[in-house]
Amino acid sequence: MQRFEIVNGVTEVEGIAEEKTAGAEEDEEKGVPAFWLNAMKNNEVLAEKGIMVQEIEILKIEVKLGWRKGTKIKFEGKGDEKPGYLPADIVFIIEEKKHNLFRREGKTDLEICIEIPLVDALTVCSLPIPILGGEKLNLSFENIVVYPGYVKVIEGQGMPTLKNDGKRGDLHVKLLVDFPKELSDEQRQEAFRILENCC
């Protein structure tokens, strides 16, 4: 079974870089964003007089939004041939490559971790949160004390569903609080004075 990774519309199959083709643009006009991958196969086929020869063929794969790790794409009868046997199948298996910002949660949800200074966690702050597509969404935290591990859920900003119904999962924004590495005696006393009656 062949395995390949999908990263930003480009994949590698046995070291061969395969890029998005014009077929994707046609689908986007129909409101179903997708892209095509061309995967090269090199296998043995039965030629005339029972002679086995090498054949190279390009297999076209439509990559659909929302595909998950382990998704299989089968090409029946496109594998090696042997005298007296039916041609084998070729099966491609989707592998997800680690993203530098997002982590997939379940089928359609995404998680992103954002680090904020302690002063922002304790006071009103507004943060630009990256979302899919390269855009940013401003989140405001008012009347909230952000504790380490605090999670804000943004509905409809996760992965698209496999049904192509326009629905998406949610984006879970996990906030990590960056505590100061050291404080002076004066800063400690001031922090104690402010926070001693808060808990």
GROMACS .gro file of C-alpha atoms in nm, residues 5-10 69 95-105 109-114 129-136 157-159 168 171:
model
   37
    5GLU     CA    1   0.110   1.315   0.291
    6ILE     CA    2  -0.105   1.612   0.197
    7VAL     CA    3   0.043   1.950   0.283
    8ASN     CA    4  -0.101   2.273   0.143
    9GLY     CA    5  -0.215   2.114  -0.179
   10VAL     CA    6   0.114   1.936  -0.246
   69LYS     CA    7  -0.560   1.002   0.850
   95GLU     CA    8  -0.123   1.040   0.630
   96GLU     CA    9  -0.161   1.373   0.813
   97LYS     CA   10   0.150   1.585   0.847
   98LYS     CA   11   0.197   1.780   1.170
   99HIS     CA   12   0.093   2.144   1.132
  100ASN     CA   13   0.294   2.421   1.298
  101LEU     CA   14  -0.021   2.584   1.444
  102PHE     CA   15  -0.320   2.350   1.446
  103ARG     CA   16  -0.376   2.004   1.588
  104ARG     CA   17  -0.673   1.793   1.483
  105GLU     CA   18  -0.916   1.694   1.759
  109ASP     CA   19  -1.237   2.000   1.547
  110LEU     CA   20  -0.902   2.178   1.561
  111GLU     CA   21  -0.693   2.299   1.856
  112ILE     CA   22  -0.447   2.586   1.865
  113CYS     CA   23  -0.233   2.684   2.165
  114ILE     CA   24  -0.164   3.054   2.226
  129ILE     CA   25  -0.616   3.423   1.663
  130PRO     CA   26  -0.499   3.255   1.339
  131ILE     CA   27  -0.770   3.055   1.159
  132LEU     CA   28  -0.767   2.829   0.854
  133GLY     CA   29  -0.702   3.013   0.532
  134GLY     CA   30  -0.436   3.242   0.679
  135GLU     CA   31  -0.676   3.498   0.823
  136LYS     CA   32  -0.694   3.614   1.185
  157GLN     CA   33  -1.370   2.745   1.237
  158GLY     CA   34  -1.250   2.385   1.237
  159MET     CA   35  -1.216   2.125   0.958
  168ARG     CA   36  -1.721   2.288   0.975
  171LEU     CA   37  -1.163   2.567   1.675
   0.00000   0.00000   0.00000
